[in-house]
Short mmCIF file of C-alpha atoms in Angstrom, two decimals:
data_model
loop_
_atom_site.label_atom_id
_atom_site.label_comp_id
_atom_site.label_asym_id
_atom_site.label_seq_id
_atom_site.Cartn_x
_atom_site.Cartn_y
_atom_site.Cartn_z
CA GLY L 19 34.96 60.72 157.20
CA ALA L 20 38.00 61.60 159.28
CA VAL L 21 39.98 62.31 155.95
CA VAL L 22 43.58 63.76 156.34
CA SER L 23 45.13 65.22 153.27
CA GLN L 24 48.48 66.18 152.50
CA HIS L 25 50.01 68.27 150.07
CA PRO L 26 52.04 67.23 148.25
CA SER L 27 52.47 64.69 148.49
CA ARG L 28 56.17 64.33 146.92
CA VAL L 29 58.87 67.34 146.32
CA ILE L 30 62.19 67.85 146.06
CA CYS L 31 64.45 70.50 146.31
CA LYS L 32 67.69 72.09 146.16
CA SER L 33 69.82 72.59 149.56
CA GLY L 34 69.23 75.41 151.30
CA THR L 35 65.44 76.37 150.41
CA SER L 36 62.73 76.08 152.06
CA VAL L 37 59.67 73.61 151.43
CA LYS L 38 56.23 73.93 152.87
CA ILE L 39 53.58 70.98 154.09
CA GLU L 40 50.03 71.09 154.51
CA CYS L 41 47.96 68.78 156.07
CA ARG L 42 44.33 69.16 155.96
CA SER L 43 41.37 67.29 157.97
CA LEU L 44 39.09 67.45 155.05
CA ASP L 45 35.66 66.27 156.80
CA PHE L 46 36.32 67.51 160.84
CA GLN L 47 37.72 69.95 162.85
CA ALA L 48 40.81 69.45 164.53
CA THR L 49 42.55 71.38 167.71
CA THR L 50 45.32 69.06 167.90
CA MET L 51 47.77 67.49 164.26
CA PHE L 52 51.23 66.33 164.66
CA TRP L 53 53.65 66.00 162.78
CA TYR L 54 56.01 63.03 162.99
CA ARG L 55 58.98 62.47 160.67
CA GLN L 56 59.69 58.83 159.20
CA PHE L 57 63.02 57.26 157.52
CA PRO L 58 63.17 54.96 155.47
CA LYS L 59 63.09 50.94 157.38
CA GLN L 60 62.51 52.72 160.82
CA SER L 61 59.35 53.93 162.73
CA LEU L 62 56.84 57.21 163.10
CA MET L 63 59.36 59.74 165.45
CA LEU L 64 57.13 62.69 166.82
CA MET L 65 58.60 65.71 165.85
CA ALA L 66 55.81 67.92 167.76
CA THR L 67 52.54 68.74 168.37
CA SER L 68 50.91 71.46 166.60
CA ASN L 69 48.11 73.34 168.60
CA GLU L 70 45.15 75.78 167.07
CA GLY L 71 45.59 79.19 167.94
CA SER L 72 49.17 78.40 170.24
CA LYS L 73 52.79 77.71 169.91
CA ALA L 74 53.55 74.52 168.45
CA THR L 75 55.02 71.77 171.24
CA TYR L 76 58.34 70.52 170.07
CA GLU L 77 59.88 67.11 171.33
CA GLN L 78 63.34 66.89 172.36
CA GLY L 79 65.82 67.57 169.25
CA VAL L 80 63.98 68.81 167.10
CA GLU L 81 64.88 72.52 165.98
CA LYS L 82 61.78 74.55 166.42
CA ASP L 83 63.27 77.17 164.03
CA LYS L 84 64.48 74.47 161.56
CA PHE L 85 60.68 73.16 161.91
CA LEU L 86 58.28 76.09 161.42
CA ILE L 87 55.02 75.00 162.54
CA ASN L 88 51.72 77.12 162.09
CA HIS L 89 48.03 76.38 163.06
CA ALA L 90 46.06 78.18 161.15
CA SER L 91 42.12 76.98 161.33
CA LEU L 92 40.94 74.10 162.96
CA THR L 93 41.36 72.54 160.00
CA LEU L 94 45.33 73.10 158.43
CA SER L 95 48.64 72.88 160.30
CA THR L 96 51.38 73.59 158.01
CA LEU L 97 54.97 72.22 158.56
CA THR L 98 57.99 74.06 156.90
CA VAL L 99 61.27 72.82 156.54
CA THR L 100 63.99 76.00 156.60
CA SER L 101 67.26 75.74 155.11
CA ALA L 102 66.18 72.36 154.29
CA HIS L 103 69.66 69.77 153.45
CA PRO L 104 70.33 66.37 152.34
CA GLU L 105 69.66 64.54 155.61
CA ASP L 106 66.36 65.96 155.82
CA SER L 107 65.06 64.40 153.32
CA SER L 108 62.45 61.63 154.91
CA PHE L 109 58.70 61.42 154.88
CA TYR L 110 56.72 63.98 156.54
CA ILE L 111 53.23 62.18 158.04
CA CYS L 112 50.81 64.46 159.89
CA SER L 113 47.82 62.94 161.77
CA ALA L 114 44.60 64.89 163.66
CA LEU L 115 43.15 64.47 166.44
CA PRO L 116 38.99 65.33 165.60
CA LEU L 117 37.69 68.31 167.82
CA SER L 118 34.92 65.90 169.48
CA GLY L 119 37.41 63.42 170.84
CA GLY L 120 36.89 60.83 167.99
CA ALA L 121 36.65 57.27 169.27
CA GLY L 122 38.27 57.63 172.45
CA ASN L 123 41.98 59.12 171.61
CA GLU L 124 42.06 57.99 167.62
CA GLN L 125 43.90 59.97 165.24
CA PHE L 126 43.79 59.93 161.80
CA PHE L 127 46.95 59.79 159.52
CA GLY L 128 47.38 61.53 156.77
CA PRO L 129 49.05 59.67 153.55
CA GLY L 130 52.95 61.54 154.10
CA THR L 131 54.81 63.26 152.22
CA ARG L 132 57.97 62.77 150.53
CA LEU L 133 61.01 64.94 150.67
CA THR L 134 64.18 64.73 148.90
CA VAL L 135 66.88 67.22 148.95
CA LEU L 136 69.48 67.62 146.67
CA GLY Z 11 62.83 57.54 177.82
CA GLU Z 12 59.52 56.12 176.74
CA SER Z 13 59.85 53.30 174.46
CA VAL Z 14 57.73 50.51 172.59
CA GLY Z 15 59.54 48.15 170.94
CA LEU Z 16 58.99 44.85 169.04
CA HIS Z 17 60.77 41.12 169.80
CA LEU Z 18 60.48 40.21 165.94
CA PRO Z 19 61.44 42.44 162.97
CA THR Z 20 60.17 40.32 160.05
CA LEU Z 21 57.71 38.06 160.28
CA SER Z 22 56.95 35.53 157.51
CA VAL Z 23 53.91 33.19 157.08
CA GLN Z 24 52.02 31.40 154.75
CA GLU Z 25 48.75 32.69 153.40
CA GLY Z 26 45.74 31.26 155.39
CA ASP Z 27 47.60 31.33 158.81
CA ASN Z 28 47.31 32.90 161.48
CA SER Z 29 50.06 35.62 162.09
CA ILE Z 30 50.60 37.03 165.91
CA ILE Z 31 52.46 40.20 165.77
CA ASN Z 32 54.03 41.16 169.96
CA CYS Z 33 55.00 44.37 171.21
CA ALA Z 34 55.91 45.06 174.50
CA TYR Z 35 55.42 48.62 175.42
CA SER Z 36 57.62 50.03 178.53
CA ASN Z 37 55.78 53.05 179.67
CA SER Z 38 52.65 51.48 182.39
CA ALA Z 39 51.07 54.58 182.74
CA SER Z 40 49.77 54.09 178.86
CA ASP Z 41 46.41 53.69 178.74
CA TYR Z 42 45.38 53.38 175.00
CA PHE Z 43 47.20 51.85 172.75
CA ILE Z 44 46.93 51.15 168.65
CA TRP Z 45 47.75 48.54 166.04
CA TYR Z 46 48.88 50.27 162.63
CA LYS Z 47 49.49 49.09 159.38
CA GLN Z 48 51.78 50.81 156.73
CA GLU Z 49 52.09 49.45 153.47
CA SER Z 50 55.15 51.15 151.17
CA GLY Z 51 55.10 54.81 150.70
CA LYS Z 52 51.43 55.20 152.46
CA GLY Z 53 50.67 56.97 156.11
CA PRO Z 54 49.54 54.61 158.90
CA GLN Z 55 46.29 52.45 158.95
CA PHE Z 56 44.75 52.27 161.62
CA ILE Z 57 43.44 48.27 162.46
CA ILE Z 58 42.87 48.46 165.86
CA ASP Z 59 43.01 50.15 169.42
CA ILE Z 60 42.15 48.84 173.06
CA ARG Z 61 42.45 50.36 176.61
CA SER Z 62 43.81 49.59 179.35
CA ASN Z 63 40.91 48.71 180.89
CA MET Z 64 40.64 45.65 178.66
CA ASP Z 65 42.09 42.85 178.37
CA LYS Z 66 41.36 41.40 174.17
CA ARG Z 67 39.26 43.40 171.89
CA GLN Z 68 38.51 41.43 168.80
CA GLY Z 69 37.48 43.16 164.83
CA GLN Z 70 37.70 41.32 161.94
CA ARG Z 71 40.25 38.74 161.16
CA VAL Z 72 42.12 40.30 163.80
CA THR Z 73 42.35 40.35 167.95
CA VAL Z 74 44.40 42.92 170.24
CA LEU Z 75 45.46 41.39 173.42
CA LEU Z 76 46.99 43.52 175.96
CA ASN Z 77 48.51 41.86 179.21
CA LYS Z 78 49.20 44.82 181.61
CA THR Z 79 51.44 42.44 184.40
CA VAL Z 80 54.29 41.57 181.60
CA LYS Z 81 53.47 44.91 179.27
CA HIS Z 82 52.62 43.27 176.59
CA LEU Z 83 50.57 43.83 173.51
CA SER Z 84 49.78 41.61 170.24
CA LEU Z 85 48.15 41.71 166.75
CA GLN Z 86 46.62 38.08 165.44
CA ILE Z 87 45.39 38.63 162.06
CA ALA Z 88 43.56 35.02 161.36
CA ALA Z 89 43.51 33.60 158.25
CA THR Z 90 45.91 36.09 156.83
CA GLN Z 91 46.20 37.03 152.96
CA PRO Z 92 48.58 38.84 150.98
CA GLY Z 93 46.72 42.03 151.73
CA ASP Z 94 47.98 41.67 154.35
CA SER Z 95 51.64 41.73 153.73
CA ALA Z 96 53.09 45.09 155.26
CA VAL Z 97 55.11 46.49 158.01
CA TYR Z 98 52.55 47.21 161.47
CA PHE Z 99 53.02 49.28 164.16
CA CYS Z 100 51.98 49.10 167.96
CA ALA Z 101 51.79 52.98 169.85
CA GLU Z 102 50.93 53.62 172.85
CA SER Z 103 49.12 57.02 174.59
CA GLY Z 104 48.58 58.75 177.08
CA ALA Z 105 51.10 58.34 180.00
CA ASP Z 106 51.43 61.77 180.28
CA SER Z 107 47.23 62.64 179.91
CA SER Z 108 48.14 63.77 176.47
CA TYR Z 109 46.98 62.20 173.03
CA LYS Z 110 50.59 61.84 171.34
CA LEU Z 111 51.99 58.61 170.04
CA ILE Z 112 54.33 56.62 171.02
CA PHE Z 113 55.29 54.13 168.26
CA GLY Z 114 57.07 50.79 167.96
CA SER Z 115 59.93 49.89 166.18
CA GLY Z 116 57.76 48.14 163.37
CA THR Z 117 57.19 44.39 162.30
CA ARG Z 118 56.98 43.65 158.76
CA LEU Z 119 54.97 41.34 157.73
CA LEU Z 120 55.24 38.56 154.73
CA VAL Z 121 52.96 36.44 153.53
CA ARG Z 122 53.79 34.02 150.98
CA PRO Z 123 51.00 32.28 148.65
#
């Protein structure tokens, strides 16, 4: 149980195009999902908190118009990188917080999406 | 700002030995701490967690110790195996009453056969 999937697992796009990444909780509902970015040999940095039915909350320094987040249902959140540039190339990881609260505050992580912008 | 840091960026141990990975956190208001294991190209994998009302928690081959006085967290892995080779992150949560996680910088664990 408590499986989170991401699609696609890898994506290569041209500079200036937009890319959508999906995060799904497969066997539980999540009102809150989180999006992280991880550059090579670095830690995970929280980008934003995605809330079902309301606007996402972005961390300081993260451009909300560039990283569009939509939490359309209790099992799906999407991150769209708009007008992608090579510096947006990174590993994007989502996590989901079970509606039931899970084991305390435990979040369940997806496998990540490797974005490469040419 | 808030930060969670680690003392050792890389730890090399002999197979069968015990490993200790350390983490310092800066926000004394954090009340939930987690250790994650991340293999190359994969998402973080939950290892063990601990709440601030506890000093020690044990799992299968792993133990987490929390010292709130010096704001220090450690992960002990007993009888380290080659499959334990990965990057380990500590994370803290709860300081602002949210579920947001703040990750440490990570320690790479290398297990020598």
